[in-house]
CSV table of C-alpha atoms and ligand atoms in Angstrom, one decimal:
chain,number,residue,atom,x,y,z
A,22,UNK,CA,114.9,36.5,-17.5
A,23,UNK,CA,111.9,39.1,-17.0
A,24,UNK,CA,112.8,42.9,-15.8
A,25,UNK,CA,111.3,42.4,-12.3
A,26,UNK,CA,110.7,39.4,-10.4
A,27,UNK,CA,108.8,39.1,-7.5
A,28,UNK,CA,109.6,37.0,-4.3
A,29,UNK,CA,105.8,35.7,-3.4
A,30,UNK,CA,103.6,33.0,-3.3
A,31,UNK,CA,99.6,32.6,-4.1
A,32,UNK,CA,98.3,32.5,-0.7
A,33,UNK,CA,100.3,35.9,-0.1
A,34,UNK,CA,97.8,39.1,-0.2
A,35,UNK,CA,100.9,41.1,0.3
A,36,UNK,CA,102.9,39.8,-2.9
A,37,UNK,CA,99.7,39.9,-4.6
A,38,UNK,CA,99.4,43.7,-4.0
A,39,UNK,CA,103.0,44.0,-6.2
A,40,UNK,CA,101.9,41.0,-8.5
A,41,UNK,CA,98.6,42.8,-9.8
A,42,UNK,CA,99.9,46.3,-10.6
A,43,UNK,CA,102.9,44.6,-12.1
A,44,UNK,CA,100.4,43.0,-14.2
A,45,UNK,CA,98.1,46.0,-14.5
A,46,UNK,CA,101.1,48.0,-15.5
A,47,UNK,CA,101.5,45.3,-18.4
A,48,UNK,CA,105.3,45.1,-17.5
A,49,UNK,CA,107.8,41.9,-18.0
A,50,UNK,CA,107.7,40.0,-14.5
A,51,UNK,CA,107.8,36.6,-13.5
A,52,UNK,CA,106.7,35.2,-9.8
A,53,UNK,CA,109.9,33.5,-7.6
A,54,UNK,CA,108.2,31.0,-5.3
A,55,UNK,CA,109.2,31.0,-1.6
A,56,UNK,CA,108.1,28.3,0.4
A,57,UNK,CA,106.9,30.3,2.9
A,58,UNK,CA,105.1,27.3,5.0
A,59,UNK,CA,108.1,25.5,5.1
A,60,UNK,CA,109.8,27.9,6.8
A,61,UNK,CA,112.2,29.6,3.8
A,62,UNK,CA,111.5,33.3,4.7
A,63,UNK,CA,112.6,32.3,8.2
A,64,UNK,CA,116.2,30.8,6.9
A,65,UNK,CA,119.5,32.5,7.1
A,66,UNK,CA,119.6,32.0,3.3
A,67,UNK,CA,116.4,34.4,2.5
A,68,UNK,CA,117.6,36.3,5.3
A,69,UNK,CA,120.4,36.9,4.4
A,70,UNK,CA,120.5,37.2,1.0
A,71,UNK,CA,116.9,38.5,-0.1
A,72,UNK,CA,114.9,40.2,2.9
A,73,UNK,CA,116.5,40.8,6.2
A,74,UNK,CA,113.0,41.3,7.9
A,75,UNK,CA,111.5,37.8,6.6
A,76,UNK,CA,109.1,39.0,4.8
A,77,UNK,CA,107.2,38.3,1.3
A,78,UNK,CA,106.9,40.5,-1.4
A,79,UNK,CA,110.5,41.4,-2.6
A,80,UNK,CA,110.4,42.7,-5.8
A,81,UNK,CA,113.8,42.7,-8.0
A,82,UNK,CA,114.3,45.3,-10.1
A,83,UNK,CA,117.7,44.6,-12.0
A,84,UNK,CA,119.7,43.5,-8.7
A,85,UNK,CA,117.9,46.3,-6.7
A,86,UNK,CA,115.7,44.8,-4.0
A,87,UNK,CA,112.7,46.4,-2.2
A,88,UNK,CA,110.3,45.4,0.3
A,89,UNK,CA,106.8,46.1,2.1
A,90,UNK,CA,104.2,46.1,-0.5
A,91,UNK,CA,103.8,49.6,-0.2
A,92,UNK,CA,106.9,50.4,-0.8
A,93,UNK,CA,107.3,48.6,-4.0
A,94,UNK,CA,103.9,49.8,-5.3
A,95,UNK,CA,105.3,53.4,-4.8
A,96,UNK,CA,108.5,52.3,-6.6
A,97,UNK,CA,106.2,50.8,-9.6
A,98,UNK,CA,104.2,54.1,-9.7
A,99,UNK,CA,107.6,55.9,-10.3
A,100,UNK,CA,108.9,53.4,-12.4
A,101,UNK,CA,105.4,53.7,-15.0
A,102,UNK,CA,103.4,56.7,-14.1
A,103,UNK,CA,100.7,54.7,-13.6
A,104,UNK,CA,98.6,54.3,-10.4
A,105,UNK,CA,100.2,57.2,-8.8
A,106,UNK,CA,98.7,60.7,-7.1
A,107,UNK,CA,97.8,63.4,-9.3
A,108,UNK,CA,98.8,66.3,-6.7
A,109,UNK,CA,100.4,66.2,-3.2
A,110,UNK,CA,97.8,66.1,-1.1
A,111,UNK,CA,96.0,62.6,-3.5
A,112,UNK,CA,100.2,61.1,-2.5
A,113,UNK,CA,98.8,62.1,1.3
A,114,UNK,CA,96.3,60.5,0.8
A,115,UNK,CA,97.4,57.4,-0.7
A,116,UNK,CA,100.1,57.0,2.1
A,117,UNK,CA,97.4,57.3,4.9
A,118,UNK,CA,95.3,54.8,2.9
A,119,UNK,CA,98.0,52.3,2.8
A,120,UNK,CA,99.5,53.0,6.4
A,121,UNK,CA,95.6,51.4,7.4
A,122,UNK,CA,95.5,49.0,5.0
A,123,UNK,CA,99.1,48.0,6.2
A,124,UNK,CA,98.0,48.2,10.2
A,125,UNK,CA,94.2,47.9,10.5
A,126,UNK,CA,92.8,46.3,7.3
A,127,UNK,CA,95.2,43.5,5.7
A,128,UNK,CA,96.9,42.7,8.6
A,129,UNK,CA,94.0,41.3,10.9
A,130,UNK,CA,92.5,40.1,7.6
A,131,UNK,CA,94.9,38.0,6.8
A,132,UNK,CA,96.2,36.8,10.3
A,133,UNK,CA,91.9,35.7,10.2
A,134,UNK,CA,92.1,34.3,7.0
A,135,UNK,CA,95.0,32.2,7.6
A,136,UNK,CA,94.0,30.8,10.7
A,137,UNK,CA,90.2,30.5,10.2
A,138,UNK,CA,90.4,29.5,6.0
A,139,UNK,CA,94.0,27.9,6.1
A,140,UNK,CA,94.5,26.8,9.5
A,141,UNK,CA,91.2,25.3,10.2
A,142,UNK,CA,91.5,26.6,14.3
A,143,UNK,CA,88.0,27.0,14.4
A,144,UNK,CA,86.4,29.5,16.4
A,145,UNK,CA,89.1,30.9,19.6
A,146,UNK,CA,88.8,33.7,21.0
A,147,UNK,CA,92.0,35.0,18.8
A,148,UNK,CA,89.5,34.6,15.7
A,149,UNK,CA,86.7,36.7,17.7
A,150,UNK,CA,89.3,39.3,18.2
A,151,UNK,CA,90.3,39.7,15.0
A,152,UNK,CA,86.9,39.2,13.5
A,153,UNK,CA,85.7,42.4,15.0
A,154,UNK,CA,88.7,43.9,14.1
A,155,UNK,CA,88.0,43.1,10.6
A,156,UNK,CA,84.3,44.3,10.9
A,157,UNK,CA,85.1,47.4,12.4
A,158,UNK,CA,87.8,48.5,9.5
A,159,UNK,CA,85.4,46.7,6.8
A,160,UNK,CA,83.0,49.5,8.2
A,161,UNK,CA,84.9,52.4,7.8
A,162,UNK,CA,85.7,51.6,4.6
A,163,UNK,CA,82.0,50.6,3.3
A,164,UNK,CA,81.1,54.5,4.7
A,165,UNK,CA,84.2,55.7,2.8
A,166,UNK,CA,82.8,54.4,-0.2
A,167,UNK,CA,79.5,55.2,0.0
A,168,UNK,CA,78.8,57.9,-3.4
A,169,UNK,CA,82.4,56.8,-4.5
A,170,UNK,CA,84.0,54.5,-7.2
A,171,UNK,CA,88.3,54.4,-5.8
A,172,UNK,CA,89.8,55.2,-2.3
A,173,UNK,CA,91.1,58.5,-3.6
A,174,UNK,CA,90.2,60.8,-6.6
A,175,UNK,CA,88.2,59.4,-9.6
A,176,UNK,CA,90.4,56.4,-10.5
A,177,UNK,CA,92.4,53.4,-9.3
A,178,UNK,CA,95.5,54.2,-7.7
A,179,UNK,CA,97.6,52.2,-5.5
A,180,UNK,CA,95.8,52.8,-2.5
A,181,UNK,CA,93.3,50.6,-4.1
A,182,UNK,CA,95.7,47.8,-5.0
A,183,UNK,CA,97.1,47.4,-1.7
A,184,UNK,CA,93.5,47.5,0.2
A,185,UNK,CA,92.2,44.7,-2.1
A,186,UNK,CA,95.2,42.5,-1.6
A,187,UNK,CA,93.1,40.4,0.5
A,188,UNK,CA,89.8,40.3,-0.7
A,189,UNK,CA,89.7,38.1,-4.0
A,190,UNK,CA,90.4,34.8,-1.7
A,191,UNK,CA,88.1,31.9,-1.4
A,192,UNK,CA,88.7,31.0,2.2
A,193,UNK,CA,86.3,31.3,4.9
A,194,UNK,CA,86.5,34.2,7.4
A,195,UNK,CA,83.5,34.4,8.9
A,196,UNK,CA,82.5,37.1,7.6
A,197,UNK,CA,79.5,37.7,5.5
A,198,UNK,CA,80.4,40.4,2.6
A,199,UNK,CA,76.8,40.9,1.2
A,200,UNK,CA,77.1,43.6,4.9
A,201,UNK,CA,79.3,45.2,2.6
A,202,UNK,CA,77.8,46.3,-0.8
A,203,UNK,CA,80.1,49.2,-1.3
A,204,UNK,CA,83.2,46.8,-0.9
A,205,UNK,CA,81.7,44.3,-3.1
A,206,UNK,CA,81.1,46.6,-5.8
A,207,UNK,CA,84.7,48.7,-5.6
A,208,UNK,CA,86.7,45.5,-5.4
A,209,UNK,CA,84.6,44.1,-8.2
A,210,UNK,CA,86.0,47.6,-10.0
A,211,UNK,CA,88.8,46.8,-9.8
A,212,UNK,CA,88.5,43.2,-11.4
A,213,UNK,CA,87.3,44.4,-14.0
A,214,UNK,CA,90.3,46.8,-14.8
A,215,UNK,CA,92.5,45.3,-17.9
A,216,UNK,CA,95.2,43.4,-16.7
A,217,UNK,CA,93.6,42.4,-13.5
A,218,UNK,CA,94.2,38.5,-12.5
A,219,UNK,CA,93.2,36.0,-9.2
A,220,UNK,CA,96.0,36.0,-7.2
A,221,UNK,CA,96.2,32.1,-7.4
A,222,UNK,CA,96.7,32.5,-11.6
A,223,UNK,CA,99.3,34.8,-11.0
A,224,UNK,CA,101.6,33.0,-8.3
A,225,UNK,CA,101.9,29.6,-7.0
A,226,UNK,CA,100.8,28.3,-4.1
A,227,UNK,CA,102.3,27.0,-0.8
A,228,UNK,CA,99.8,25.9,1.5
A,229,UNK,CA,100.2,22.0,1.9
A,230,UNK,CA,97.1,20.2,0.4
A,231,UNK,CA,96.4,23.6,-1.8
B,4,LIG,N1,103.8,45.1,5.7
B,4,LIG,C1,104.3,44.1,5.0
B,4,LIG,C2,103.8,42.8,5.4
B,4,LIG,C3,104.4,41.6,4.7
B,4,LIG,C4,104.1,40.3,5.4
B,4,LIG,O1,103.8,40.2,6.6
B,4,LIG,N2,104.2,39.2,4.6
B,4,LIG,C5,104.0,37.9,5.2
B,4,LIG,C6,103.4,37.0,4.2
B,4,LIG,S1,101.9,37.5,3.5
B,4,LIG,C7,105.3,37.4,5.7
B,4,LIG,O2,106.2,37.3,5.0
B,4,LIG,N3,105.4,37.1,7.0
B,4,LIG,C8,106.5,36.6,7.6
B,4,LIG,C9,106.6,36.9,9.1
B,4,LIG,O3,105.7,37.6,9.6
B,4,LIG,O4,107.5,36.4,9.7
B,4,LIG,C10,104.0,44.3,3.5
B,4,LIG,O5,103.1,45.0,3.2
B,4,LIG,O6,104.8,43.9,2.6
């Protein structure tokens, strides 16, 4: 049995935050499928047993269990050294990066993705709603890039890892990313890093048909 294991699947941004710096960070971890579109994080059993809120990631680290992506990368940072904040205001920094990735940036990105790319709804005003939503946060973070290669400081750190959770996937969105060279070339970056995998090679996926 590996040292952590990781409650996701592939079409999960969120788990793949955790699954890439776990393999970043090299370490011994093996992916736990939930069958998230049948309805298992919504069961008493994962409820009750693995993550009271529902949600995937949970990563299990010798019986302890965390959640919220952020969350567990911080936990990973402690538990390597790697990926972390070199003073206290960079860890300012890095939480205020996540907290938008968290509100503004994964979580109208995927909520598009997953109905436009997985779904199929076609256009609703929903998707036009979140679509601008996406545009307007893609935006701030193309200017926050502009003349720099990471989120914060000179090197990947965490914040990075959770704000390309999303942005390796092949669905359609809508959303044309050549507007964004500054993304493009930062999440390419980040591919490039040693250790750096697609989510779909690192966990397996759910989606019926997929
Ligand atoms: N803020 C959480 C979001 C986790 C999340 O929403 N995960 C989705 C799958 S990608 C989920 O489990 N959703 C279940 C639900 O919303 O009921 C994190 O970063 O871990």
């Amino acid at each position: 049995m590996a040292e952590y294991a990781l409650f996701g699947m592939g079409e999960s941004g969120n788990a793949y935050k955790a699954a890439l710096m776990l393999n970043l960070c090299g370490l011994d971890w093996e992916p736990i499928f939930v069958d998230f579109f049948n309805g298992e994080g919504r069961g008493d059993l994962f409820r009750d047993n693995i993550n009271e809120l529902g949600e995937i990631p949970v990563l299990d680290h010798s019986g302890k269990k965390l959640s919220q992506s952020g969350v567990i990368l911080h936990y990973l940072v402690e538990q390597t050294g790697r990926f972390g904040a070199a003073s206290e205001d960079e860890a300012r920094e890095i939480w205020r990066w996540i907290l938008f990735d968290n509100h503004k940036f994964t979580s109208y990105l995927a909520t598009l993705r997953f109905m436009v790319g997985l779904q199929k709804t076609g256009e609703t005003p929903v998707t036009d709603f979140l679509r601008n939503r996406v545009l307007g946060a893609f935006g701030l973070v193309e200017k926050h890039l502009s003349g720099r290669d990471f989120i914060v400081g000179d090197r990947p750190t965490i914040a990075d890892l959770s704000m390309v959770g999303y942005l390796y996937f092949p669905e359609e969105t809508g959303i044309e990313r050549s507007r964004f060279p500054n993304m493009q070339a930062w999440t390419r970056r980040i591919a490039g890093l040693p250790g750096w995998a697609h989510p779909y090679d690192l966990m397996r996926r759910g989606f019926p048909g997929a």
